[in-house]
């Protein structure tokens, strides 16, 4: 038991930095920097710790350097920092999000503020999938021109700006910058601009592993603001000083044909990101639901693509309930021109297919919080979403389903038709991976199917030493029993991992495999008829709630305990009660919790509170009540209703580890908070 702390309840204005927190609730928020003064005065000691990414950049296969035709997404939506600014998530209906990560390489968060720092929720979601995240440094109009004249006047000035940009990306855990100078430059400024770019690129590479600095097609070597819609002699000097070039959107195929043969491009075709404005503003190729036309031409000439503002599918369609459908349609049209990258990781590999938002929050098939929500940090590793034609004129669609989640806000829905003529299983691709395996592994699947359907798993592996040697095998799944697992302890542990089976149709199946010296590269679901073949077409649906692949040895690792739980930055407030019958404002607590736990072991944390003692000693201590979920060792409790003083409450942190095994309560973090009423002046 951690020692308790004592607070005197005072209703004084919060001393928390106003930019770091929502002024009404003290919820931590993400934000950008609007002035050069803010940028040059930025220091780690006054930075926002909540906006630091908690997920490191995962490796991918192939790596970015070995990917010859890349895809960048630039997310520009309604000024930015919308619902996604809430670091711990928020309650909102029908939000925008993104989940086609396995088809893109780079994610850029774009606003028109001087320095756009990507919200941590986006960095976390992208990094899980091995996607690089870029912030934006932009100057525009007369004010931007004045800024450029000031910071590009000499070496000392441009190095000062570059140093701050490097420090910011390093501190917040994202991977570089898109530099967008959309104003004219003087002779001195344009001469120093490539030097600024080169210094920024070199310094970022030195301090941020896997980083990128990209330049947007805007000013020319003369300092004139004149979009070229291609890389050419007048803007090559900027390309030569950084990692890549993002063209303007009004190109024609003739621009690409010329650029392909331009001497300044040779050996760096992949570093040219041809811009595609999904809003189709100006004279452009494609856009909207014809963006595939632009991608077709870009890939024909072997360039990378920069898809600008794909949030068009959300922003311009008034019925937000149709967002998933529109998102699926948009990306399905691009599928032939995108490349599927393998998520490289180590065991355990798990996913419950949560897309980072939902109509309620589920835990093991049961509703835990009945409110619409958004938190991209909660997004799980995403499967392959698309529609495929199968053998014998069958059809298969893979999409997220908010109606039947197992954990989080959605499950994976596989739906389609088994043609009468098809006598073999329908193969539904789920994951493209690169996971080294050299042990006895445990595989588990939680799912529910329509009647008359049975499923099994198919895994593809390749030899670690000889990648050309591949093996495909079907994994027959059995019920949880000693006969299937051949290990009574495994049976007990799997039962703990899954909890009590949900009576609403969920099926739990598992298997053990011996895999040595190989790489797990694909996981698919095999779907077939169960029972007699009627000679009829068979429509089917299968909700996949969770898949778990882990090293059996990892189940024997002793549990770790939460260390050093502390409570800081306490704020007291009075607020209206949850119902009209409440006559007196309720006492509410805001506080920051910090603790330590091995990040590589934990999936997330559950934060609870419990009333131990209130002003009436006849009322017994209460039960643990869920406050929220944390995805790092930092969490802000906000607007928590607590008993009137004098009282004693306990705040508790439970780790939920990747294997799914419960951690004993003796290993949870606990801290008691006692408080008394302050003397009011």
XYZ file of C-alpha atoms in Angstrom:
681
model
C 0.000 0.000 0.000
C 1.366 3.380 -1.020
C 1.308 6.143 1.586
C -1.617 8.588 1.608
C -1.532 12.302 0.889
C -3.667 15.081 2.318
C -5.344 18.015 0.551
C -7.303 21.020 1.756
C -10.277 21.723 -0.519
C -9.917 25.189 -2.009
C -11.783 26.571 -5.007
C -8.965 28.670 -6.401
C -8.297 29.073 -10.133
C -6.191 26.271 -11.583
C -2.467 26.951 -11.858
C -2.141 24.440 -14.712
C -0.823 25.904 -17.994
C -3.916 27.034 -19.892
C -2.704 25.761 -23.293
C -2.108 22.244 -21.949
C -5.580 21.690 -20.511
C -9.228 22.322 -21.308
C -10.190 25.352 -19.236
C -13.495 23.897 -18.011
C -12.545 20.296 -17.201
C -8.689 20.286 -17.009
C -8.671 17.505 -19.618
C -5.209 17.487 -21.258
C -5.241 18.709 -24.886
C -2.903 18.935 -27.875
C -2.165 22.254 -29.560
C 0.170 23.981 -32.007
C 2.306 27.115 -31.882
C 1.077 30.226 -33.663
C 3.960 32.702 -33.404
C 7.699 32.723 -33.844
C 8.015 33.938 -30.259
C 6.246 30.806 -29.020
C 8.540 28.602 -31.088
C 11.811 30.237 -30.062
C 10.817 30.277 -26.374
C 9.753 26.606 -26.347
C 11.494 24.521 -23.663
C 11.106 20.934 -22.505
C 10.546 22.152 -18.945
C 7.309 23.902 -19.939
C 6.167 21.449 -22.641
C 2.986 19.393 -22.453
C 3.884 15.916 -21.075
C 0.462 14.507 -21.976
C 1.068 15.080 -25.694
C 4.193 12.900 -25.730
C 3.574 9.816 -27.873
C 3.468 6.647 -25.778
C 4.053 4.309 -28.759
C 7.434 4.080 -30.481
C 7.597 3.697 -34.245
C 7.175 0.012 -35.064
C 9.322 -1.457 -37.839
C 7.719 -2.433 -41.156
C 8.581 -4.725 -44.023
C 9.683 -3.372 -46.396
C 11.261 -0.418 -44.617
C 10.540 3.045 -45.986
C 13.989 3.224 -47.567
C 13.283 0.040 -49.526
C 9.769 1.045 -50.594
C 9.965 2.357 -54.155
C 6.432 3.808 -54.396
C 5.233 5.277 -51.136
C 1.934 6.741 -49.975
C 1.675 9.830 -47.777
C -1.582 11.030 -46.235
C -1.835 14.695 -45.246
C -4.705 15.159 -42.798
C -6.180 18.657 -43.107
C -9.635 19.036 -41.579
C -11.502 22.176 -40.557
C -8.527 23.927 -38.988
C -7.317 20.902 -37.022
C -7.206 20.150 -33.307
C -10.866 19.125 -33.225
C -12.104 16.160 -31.169
C -8.657 14.621 -31.689
C -7.068 17.304 -29.480
C -8.235 15.482 -26.328
C -5.224 13.360 -25.398
C -7.222 10.903 -23.264
C -10.119 10.737 -25.697
C -13.542 12.319 -25.547
C -17.232 11.498 -25.795
C -18.470 12.366 -29.267
C -20.885 10.824 -31.749
C -19.819 9.886 -35.281
C -16.234 11.251 -35.232
C -13.703 11.133 -38.062
C -10.880 8.644 -37.830
C -8.507 6.685 -40.042
C -7.668 2.982 -40.028
C -6.166 1.981 -43.408
C -2.662 2.174 -41.988
C -1.220 -0.890 -43.721
C -1.567 0.879 -47.072
C 0.264 4.120 -46.224
C 3.820 4.981 -45.216
C 3.691 8.550 -43.896
C 1.024 10.522 -42.012
C 1.204 14.323 -41.917
C -0.976 16.332 -39.534
C -1.658 19.654 -41.269
C -3.070 22.951 -40.012
C -2.405 26.572 -40.898
C -0.756 27.340 -37.560
C 2.933 28.179 -37.762
C 3.983 24.955 -36.011
C 1.574 22.026 -36.106
C 2.472 19.457 -33.441
C 0.608 16.208 -34.208
C -1.811 15.182 -31.445
C -0.366 12.220 -29.554
C -3.409 10.080 -30.384
C -2.534 10.217 -34.095
C 1.149 9.498 -33.481
C 0.288 6.519 -31.288
C -2.114 4.993 -33.814
C 0.292 5.512 -36.719
C 3.331 4.217 -34.853
C 1.571 0.960 -33.936
C 1.384 0.279 -37.668
C 4.908 1.447 -38.507
C 3.725 4.688 -40.133
C 5.971 7.762 -39.883
C 4.312 10.926 -38.498
C 5.216 14.457 -39.629
C 4.254 17.791 -38.144
C 3.936 20.911 -40.294
C 5.927 24.153 -40.329
C 4.100 26.691 -42.511
C 4.425 30.393 -43.279
C 1.829 32.246 -45.351
C 0.806 35.666 -46.598
C 2.370 38.957 -45.499
C 2.863 37.830 -41.902
C 4.608 34.663 -43.078
C 6.907 36.630 -45.361
C 7.956 38.812 -42.434
C 8.694 35.729 -40.325
C 10.817 34.254 -43.106
C 12.819 37.456 -43.509
C 13.537 37.343 -39.785
C 14.539 33.710 -39.388
C 16.240 33.266 -42.777
C 18.348 36.429 -42.525
C 21.462 34.604 -41.311
C 22.866 31.288 -40.112
C 22.341 31.967 -36.414
C 18.647 32.744 -36.940
C 17.748 29.776 -39.144
C 19.685 27.384 -36.920
C 17.764 28.643 -33.883
C 14.433 27.810 -35.590
C 15.685 24.442 -36.837
C 17.002 23.516 -33.385
C 13.587 24.172 -31.835
C 11.823 22.083 -34.481
C 14.219 19.207 -33.818
C 13.719 19.485 -30.049
C 9.933 19.527 -30.420
C 9.782 16.417 -32.614
C 12.233 14.614 -30.351
C 10.323 15.499 -27.172
C 6.837 14.684 -28.447
C 7.959 11.507 -30.203
C 6.997 12.138 -33.829
C 9.245 11.722 -36.833
C 9.904 14.972 -38.681
C 8.368 17.862 -40.592
C 6.684 19.011 -43.769
C 8.130 22.450 -44.538
C 5.670 24.685 -46.401
C 6.849 28.230 -47.246
C 3.845 29.754 -49.066
C 5.042 33.314 -49.424
C 7.690 35.061 -51.497
C 11.250 35.288 -50.216
C 13.921 37.970 -50.593
C 17.254 37.214 -52.239
C 18.917 36.652 -48.872
C 16.082 34.520 -47.498
C 15.845 32.250 -50.543
C 19.614 31.759 -50.509
C 19.451 30.639 -46.866
C 16.349 28.454 -47.247
C 18.219 25.367 -48.586
C 20.847 25.833 -45.878
C 18.063 25.879 -43.279
C 16.586 22.724 -44.846
C 19.911 20.885 -44.901
C 20.724 21.809 -41.311
C 17.216 20.802 -40.147
C 17.435 17.510 -42.042
C 20.870 16.613 -40.686
C 20.010 17.522 -37.106
C 16.702 15.654 -37.195
C 18.355 12.535 -38.618
C 20.938 12.684 -35.845
C 18.387 12.926 -33.024
C 15.236 11.197 -34.313
C 15.637 7.691 -35.695
C 13.875 7.073 -39.009
C 13.000 10.752 -39.418
C 12.020 12.646 -42.575
C 12.025 16.272 -43.688
C 9.860 17.061 -46.739
C 9.556 20.282 -48.758
C 6.304 21.480 -50.333
C 6.304 22.779 -53.922
C 5.842 26.530 -53.408
C 8.638 29.085 -53.853
C 11.288 28.896 -56.576
C 15.002 29.623 -56.542
C 14.239 33.261 -57.387
C 12.143 33.604 -54.224
C 8.908 33.912 -56.206
C 5.833 32.118 -54.863
C 4.977 30.089 -57.951
C 3.748 26.517 -57.663
C 5.474 24.356 -60.288
C 3.381 21.160 -59.981
C 6.587 19.243 -60.596
C 10.221 19.068 -59.593
C 12.372 21.069 -62.016
C 15.418 23.334 -62.252
C 13.693 26.196 -60.433
C 12.977 24.232 -57.215
C 15.540 21.420 -57.273
C 17.765 23.275 -54.781
C 15.201 22.584 -52.024
C 14.792 18.907 -52.974
C 18.562 18.408 -52.869
C 18.655 19.748 -49.285
C 16.087 17.386 -47.689
C 14.464 13.943 -47.850
C 11.628 14.528 -50.276
C 9.452 16.837 -52.364
C 5.635 17.169 -52.109
C 4.324 18.584 -55.404
C 1.398 20.941 -55.799
C -1.857 19.439 -57.084
C -2.427 20.968 -60.540
C -0.129 18.644 -62.465
C -0.864 16.839 -65.705
C 0.525 13.571 -66.950
C 2.922 15.600 -69.076
C 4.488 16.965 -65.860
C 5.107 13.436 -64.607
C 6.514 12.276 -67.930
C 8.970 15.174 -67.984
C 9.875 14.791 -64.319
C 10.615 11.082 -64.689
C 13.458 11.920 -67.091
C 14.698 15.013 -65.236
C 18.318 14.554 -64.173
C 17.603 15.968 -60.707
C 15.242 13.082 -59.959
C 17.454 10.178 -60.984
C 17.819 7.619 -58.208
C 15.212 9.401 -56.068
C 11.857 8.730 -57.758
C 10.452 7.431 -54.466
C 11.263 10.788 -52.825
C 8.857 12.646 -55.145
C 5.386 12.701 -53.559
C 2.926 13.771 -56.242
C 0.138 15.741 -54.562
C -3.520 14.738 -54.950
C -6.169 17.070 -53.498
C -9.148 14.905 -52.602
C -11.347 18.034 -52.618
C -10.420 18.438 -56.329
C -9.845 22.195 -56.019
C -8.541 23.807 -59.192
C -7.658 22.005 -62.388
C -6.619 18.596 -61.085
C -6.656 14.957 -62.085
C -9.212 12.949 -60.142
C -10.163 13.848 -56.587
C -13.206 12.927 -54.504
C -14.441 9.429 -55.437
C -12.266 9.606 -58.559
C -8.988 9.938 -56.657
C -8.096 6.526 -58.060
C -7.645 8.157 -61.499
C -4.808 10.292 -60.112
C -3.225 7.315 -58.324
C -3.314 5.268 -61.510
C -1.265 7.873 -63.406
C 1.143 8.460 -60.508
C 1.903 4.744 -60.181
C 2.198 4.381 -63.952
C 5.227 6.677 -63.766
C 6.585 5.057 -60.571
C 6.232 8.053 -58.253
C 5.130 8.193 -54.649
C 1.750 9.772 -53.876
C 0.672 12.421 -51.352
C -3.069 12.208 -50.694
C -4.188 15.556 -49.265
C -7.328 15.835 -47.091
C -8.907 12.365 -47.438
C -11.186 13.522 -44.613
C -13.287 14.825 -47.515
C -15.291 11.616 -47.115
C -16.389 12.911 -43.701
C -16.240 16.683 -43.976
C -18.438 17.142 -47.069
C -21.076 14.497 -46.375
C -23.787 15.724 -44.041
C -24.909 12.282 -42.848
C -22.066 11.339 -40.528
C -23.718 7.967 -39.925
C -22.522 7.081 -43.436
C -18.875 7.789 -42.622
C -17.741 4.155 -42.426
C -19.469 3.362 -45.712
C -17.938 6.391 -47.480
C -14.500 5.700 -46.009
C -14.671 2.086 -47.175
C -15.766 3.132 -50.668
C -12.995 5.721 -51.018
C -10.123 3.442 -49.989
C -11.489 0.403 -51.839
C -11.251 2.433 -55.076
C -7.563 3.067 -54.355
C -6.766 -0.506 -53.335
C -5.163 -1.496 -56.676
C -2.667 1.386 -56.406
C -1.650 0.950 -52.778
C 0.866 -1.459 -51.329
C 0.226 -3.654 -48.323
C 3.041 -3.428 -45.795
C 3.761 -6.014 -43.162
C 3.604 -4.913 -39.535
C 6.832 -6.163 -37.974
C 6.565 -7.081 -34.317
C 7.388 -9.729 -31.777
C 5.057 -12.043 -29.938
C 2.593 -11.635 -28.412
C 0.512 -10.439 -31.346
C -3.069 -9.542 -30.450
C -5.872 -7.450 -31.892
C -9.513 -6.917 -31.007
C -9.920 -4.800 -34.195
C -10.995 -1.679 -32.277
C -10.810 1.342 -34.606
C -10.404 3.870 -31.801
C -14.046 4.949 -31.587
C -17.432 3.430 -30.944
C -21.017 3.815 -29.853
C -20.127 2.263 -26.476
C -16.996 0.837 -24.863
C -17.010 -2.938 -24.549
C -14.917 -5.190 -22.377
C -15.040 -8.916 -23.098
C -18.299 -8.665 -24.955
C -20.113 -6.585 -22.330
C -20.885 -2.858 -22.406
C -18.648 -1.134 -19.907
C -19.375 2.505 -20.786
C -22.558 3.318 -22.683
C -21.470 6.528 -24.433
C -20.111 7.262 -27.881
C -16.368 7.867 -27.677
C -13.174 8.616 -29.602
C -9.604 7.799 -28.613
C -7.213 6.876 -31.415
C -4.625 5.669 -28.906
C -7.077 2.848 -28.130
C -6.991 1.745 -31.759
C -5.746 -1.827 -32.149
C -3.550 -3.182 -34.961
C -5.889 -2.940 -37.936
C -6.636 -5.775 -40.370
C -6.952 -5.512 -44.140
C -10.207 -3.776 -45.078
C -11.495 -4.176 -48.601
C -13.831 -6.118 -50.897
C -12.685 -9.059 -52.985
C -14.101 -11.289 -55.689
C -13.586 -14.918 -54.705
C -13.633 -18.138 -56.658
C -16.725 -19.187 -58.588
C -18.112 -15.617 -58.593
C -18.239 -15.290 -54.845
C -17.830 -12.028 -52.930
C -16.126 -11.095 -49.672
C -16.123 -7.792 -47.755
C -14.017 -6.951 -44.711
C -14.993 -3.955 -42.562
C -15.249 -2.701 -38.996
C -18.509 -3.345 -37.152
C -19.605 -1.188 -34.170
C -22.626 -3.361 -33.369
C -20.721 -6.429 -32.136
C -17.463 -5.454 -30.371
C -15.572 -7.788 -28.070
C -13.154 -5.183 -26.688
C -13.280 -1.456 -27.423
C -15.603 -0.081 -30.076
C -15.700 -2.504 -33.009
C -15.066 -6.009 -34.246
C -14.035 -7.270 -37.667
C -17.006 -8.182 -39.883
C -16.358 -10.627 -42.711
C -19.427 -11.018 -44.921
C -20.084 -12.423 -48.331
C -21.389 -15.295 -50.386
C -20.188 -18.876 -50.771
C -21.243 -19.873 -54.296
C -22.961 -23.228 -54.741
C -20.162 -24.336 -57.055
C -17.403 -23.577 -54.540
C -16.283 -26.698 -52.669
C -13.251 -25.175 -50.915
C -13.217 -22.640 -48.043
C -13.387 -18.900 -48.679
C -10.051 -17.405 -47.599
C -10.449 -14.009 -45.879
C -7.073 -12.206 -45.439
C -6.829 -10.489 -42.049
C -3.217 -9.517 -41.355
C 0.011 -9.113 -43.291
C 2.817 -9.490 -40.743
C 6.499 -10.035 -40.132
C 6.693 -11.773 -36.740
C 9.675 -14.011 -35.890
C 8.595 -17.291 -34.279
C 10.821 -19.931 -32.739
C 8.801 -21.636 -30.030
C 5.621 -23.379 -29.036
C 2.863 -20.855 -29.667
C -0.688 -20.523 -28.451
C -3.353 -19.253 -30.854
C -6.809 -18.151 -29.760
C -9.809 -16.794 -31.658
C -13.014 -15.246 -30.343
C -15.780 -15.004 -32.936
C -19.445 -15.479 -33.781
C -20.817 -16.688 -37.104
C -24.108 -16.888 -38.909
C -25.788 -20.310 -38.835
C -24.494 -23.052 -41.090
C -20.929 -21.704 -41.124
C -17.692 -22.952 -39.579
C -14.268 -21.307 -39.516
C -10.608 -22.132 -39.058
C -7.397 -20.143 -39.270
C -4.810 -20.242 -42.028
C -1.290 -19.038 -41.342
C 1.556 -18.488 -43.770
C 5.167 -18.645 -42.660
C 8.508 -18.325 -44.385
C 11.862 -19.744 -43.409
C 13.946 -17.243 -41.421
C 17.053 -18.137 -43.376
C 15.457 -18.618 -46.802
C 12.538 -16.255 -47.368
C 11.663 -18.036 -50.616
C 10.664 -21.109 -48.604
C 7.045 -20.561 -47.565
C 4.574 -22.778 -45.802
C 0.784 -22.464 -45.606
C -1.107 -24.447 -43.011
C -4.634 -24.608 -41.693
C -4.991 -24.294 -37.935
C -7.880 -26.336 -36.620
C -9.346 -24.623 -33.594
C -10.726 -26.576 -30.663
C -12.698 -25.712 -27.570
C -10.856 -24.879 -24.372
C -10.141 -28.241 -22.795
C -7.302 -30.328 -21.422
C -7.588 -32.603 -24.453
C -7.088 -29.711 -26.885
C -4.356 -27.864 -25.017
C -2.732 -30.882 -23.337
C -1.980 -28.648 -20.364
C -4.311 -28.023 -17.421
C -2.489 -24.808 -16.538
C -3.022 -23.468 -20.087
C -6.735 -24.242 -19.804
C -6.903 -22.256 -16.571
C -4.905 -19.362 -18.015
C -6.950 -19.162 -21.209
C -10.155 -19.100 -19.177
C -8.730 -16.183 -17.191
C -7.727 -14.385 -20.399
C -11.222 -14.546 -21.869
C -13.315 -14.143 -18.758
C -16.723 -15.752 -18.580
C -18.092 -16.599 -22.036
C -20.661 -14.097 -23.241
C -24.007 -15.867 -23.766
C -24.660 -13.678 -26.796
C -23.146 -16.102 -29.275
C -19.391 -15.610 -28.863
C -17.302 -18.734 -29.492
C -13.863 -19.305 -27.945
C -11.455 -21.578 -29.779
C -7.716 -22.192 -29.487
C -4.802 -24.315 -30.622
C -1.129 -24.949 -30.016
C 1.558 -25.035 -32.712
C 5.258 -25.805 -32.832
C 6.915 -23.222 -35.087
C 10.680 -22.857 -35.212
C 13.056 -20.716 -37.252
C 10.342 -19.004 -39.254
C 8.563 -15.702 -39.852
C 4.778 -15.466 -39.485
C 3.708 -13.443 -42.549
C -0.054 -13.856 -42.974
C -3.113 -14.718 -40.909
C -6.347 -15.478 -42.728
C -9.735 -16.879 -41.774
C -11.093 -19.871 -43.686
C -14.882 -19.836 -43.958
C -16.939 -22.779 -45.185
C -20.307 -24.451 -44.914
C -20.957 -26.499 -41.822
C -22.947 -29.572 -42.652
C -24.527 -30.980 -45.772
C -23.998 -29.147 -49.066
C -27.467 -28.052 -50.214
C -26.299 -27.006 -53.661
C -27.401 -23.407 -52.955
C -25.486 -20.175 -52.660
C -24.732 -19.568 -48.981
C -24.590 -16.017 -47.629
C -22.455 -15.719 -44.518
C -21.232 -13.315 -41.871
C -18.569 -13.723 -39.230
C -17.697 -11.245 -36.479
C -14.138 -11.706 -35.247
C -13.822 -10.278 -31.736
C -10.181 -10.956 -30.975
C -7.167 -12.914 -32.149
C -4.271 -13.818 -29.868
C -0.923 -15.336 -30.881
C 1.608 -15.703 -28.107
C 4.639 -17.638 -26.973
C 3.508 -20.244 -24.440
C 6.592 -19.475 -22.351
C 5.366 -15.884 -21.874
C 2.481 -17.215 -19.804
C 4.955 -18.325 -17.149
C 6.561 -14.890 -16.622
C 5.913 -13.632 -13.063
C 3.768 -10.489 -12.855
C 5.232 -7.020 -12.378
C 3.862 -4.522 -9.871
C 2.933 -0.904 -10.525
C 5.584 1.301 -8.935
C 5.666 4.859 -7.601
C 2.034 5.923 -8.017
C 1.769 9.591 -7.102
C -0.886 12.314 -7.269
C -0.105 15.846 -8.462
C -1.795 19.006 -9.734
C -4.977 18.644 -7.680
C -7.881 20.915 -8.632
C -11.208 21.155 -6.774
C -14.437 22.386 -8.297
C -18.160 22.426 -7.720
C -20.423 21.234 -10.523
C -24.052 20.386 -11.163
C -25.153 16.848 -10.461
C -25.922 14.225 -13.100
C -29.712 14.508 -12.738
C -32.275 17.332 -12.388
C -33.143 16.082 -8.888
C -29.714 17.080 -7.588
C -30.177 20.248 -5.567
C -26.649 21.055 -4.406
C -23.532 21.198 -6.582
C -21.356 18.126 -6.188
C -17.706 18.223 -5.158
C -15.447 17.204 -8.054
C -11.766 16.286 -8.107
C -9.180 16.800 -10.832
C -5.709 15.289 -10.397
C -2.743 13.938 -12.348
C -1.614 10.380 -11.642
C 1.895 9.169 -12.487
C 3.357 5.684 -12.115
C 5.922 3.299 -13.568
C 5.392 -0.039 -15.317
C 7.308 -1.840 -18.127
C 5.801 -0.363 -21.301
C 6.551 -3.439 -23.404
C 4.340 -5.627 -21.200
C 1.200 -3.550 -20.897
C -1.727 -3.129 -23.277
C -3.400 -0.439 -21.168
C -4.260 0.477 -17.571
C -7.641 0.658 -15.873
C -7.923 3.498 -13.368
C -10.412 3.145 -10.503
C -11.551 5.129 -7.507
C -13.093 3.958 -4.247
C -14.621 5.902 -1.356
C -12.979 4.656 1.836
C -14.463 7.090 4.315
C -16.904 9.966 4.035
C -18.279 12.549 6.445
C -20.852 10.004 7.719
C -18.972 7.132 9.457
C -22.078 4.905 9.239
C -21.662 4.599 5.450
C -19.280 1.698 4.617
C -16.446 1.895 2.105
C -17.545 1.669 -1.496
C -16.622 -0.675 -4.348
C -14.050 0.058 -7.018
C -15.529 2.245 -9.752
C -13.899 2.609 -13.164
C -12.674 6.156 -13.820
C -11.001 5.639 -17.190
C -8.331 3.879 -19.219
C -4.725 5.011 -19.569
C -2.239 4.002 -22.254
C 0.904 5.195 -20.487
C 2.012 5.867 -16.918
C 0.324 9.280 -16.956
C -3.386 9.978 -16.509
C -5.491 13.012 -15.683
C -8.531 12.380 -13.477
C -11.128 15.031 -14.346
C -14.457 16.031 -12.786
C -14.517 12.984 -10.508
C -17.447 13.213 -8.077
C -16.211 12.548 -4.531
C -17.872 12.637 -1.047
C -18.102 15.845 0.916
C -15.141 16.530 3.241
C -13.738 15.299 5.498
C -13.256 12.139 3.425
C -10.783 9.560 2.231
C -10.713 8.159 -1.313
C -8.409 5.661 -2.952
C -7.156 5.832 -6.538
C -6.132 2.486 -8.051
C -4.265 1.498 -11.244
C -4.665 -2.007 -12.709
C -2.307 -3.095 -15.519
C -3.882 -5.040 -18.409
C -0.985 -6.920 -19.995
C -0.658 -8.176 -23.578
C -1.101 -11.838 -22.674
C -4.511 -11.045 -21.202
C -3.732 -12.753 -17.901
C -5.044 -10.863 -14.852
C -2.489 -9.175 -12.595
C -3.028 -9.917 -8.864
C -4.532 -6.989 -6.954
C -1.472 -7.000 -4.715
C 0.482 -5.758 -7.766
C -1.871 -2.880 -8.611
C -0.902 0.694 -7.829
C -2.804 2.374 -4.964
C -2.737 5.814 -3.391
C -5.072 7.261 -0.786
C -6.153 10.889 -0.810
C -7.627 12.441 2.330
C -9.101 15.921 2.260
C -10.757 18.458 4.518
C -12.700 21.638 3.840
C -10.594 24.768 3.606
C -11.467 27.949 5.459
C -13.349 30.215 3.059
C -12.447 33.900 3.150
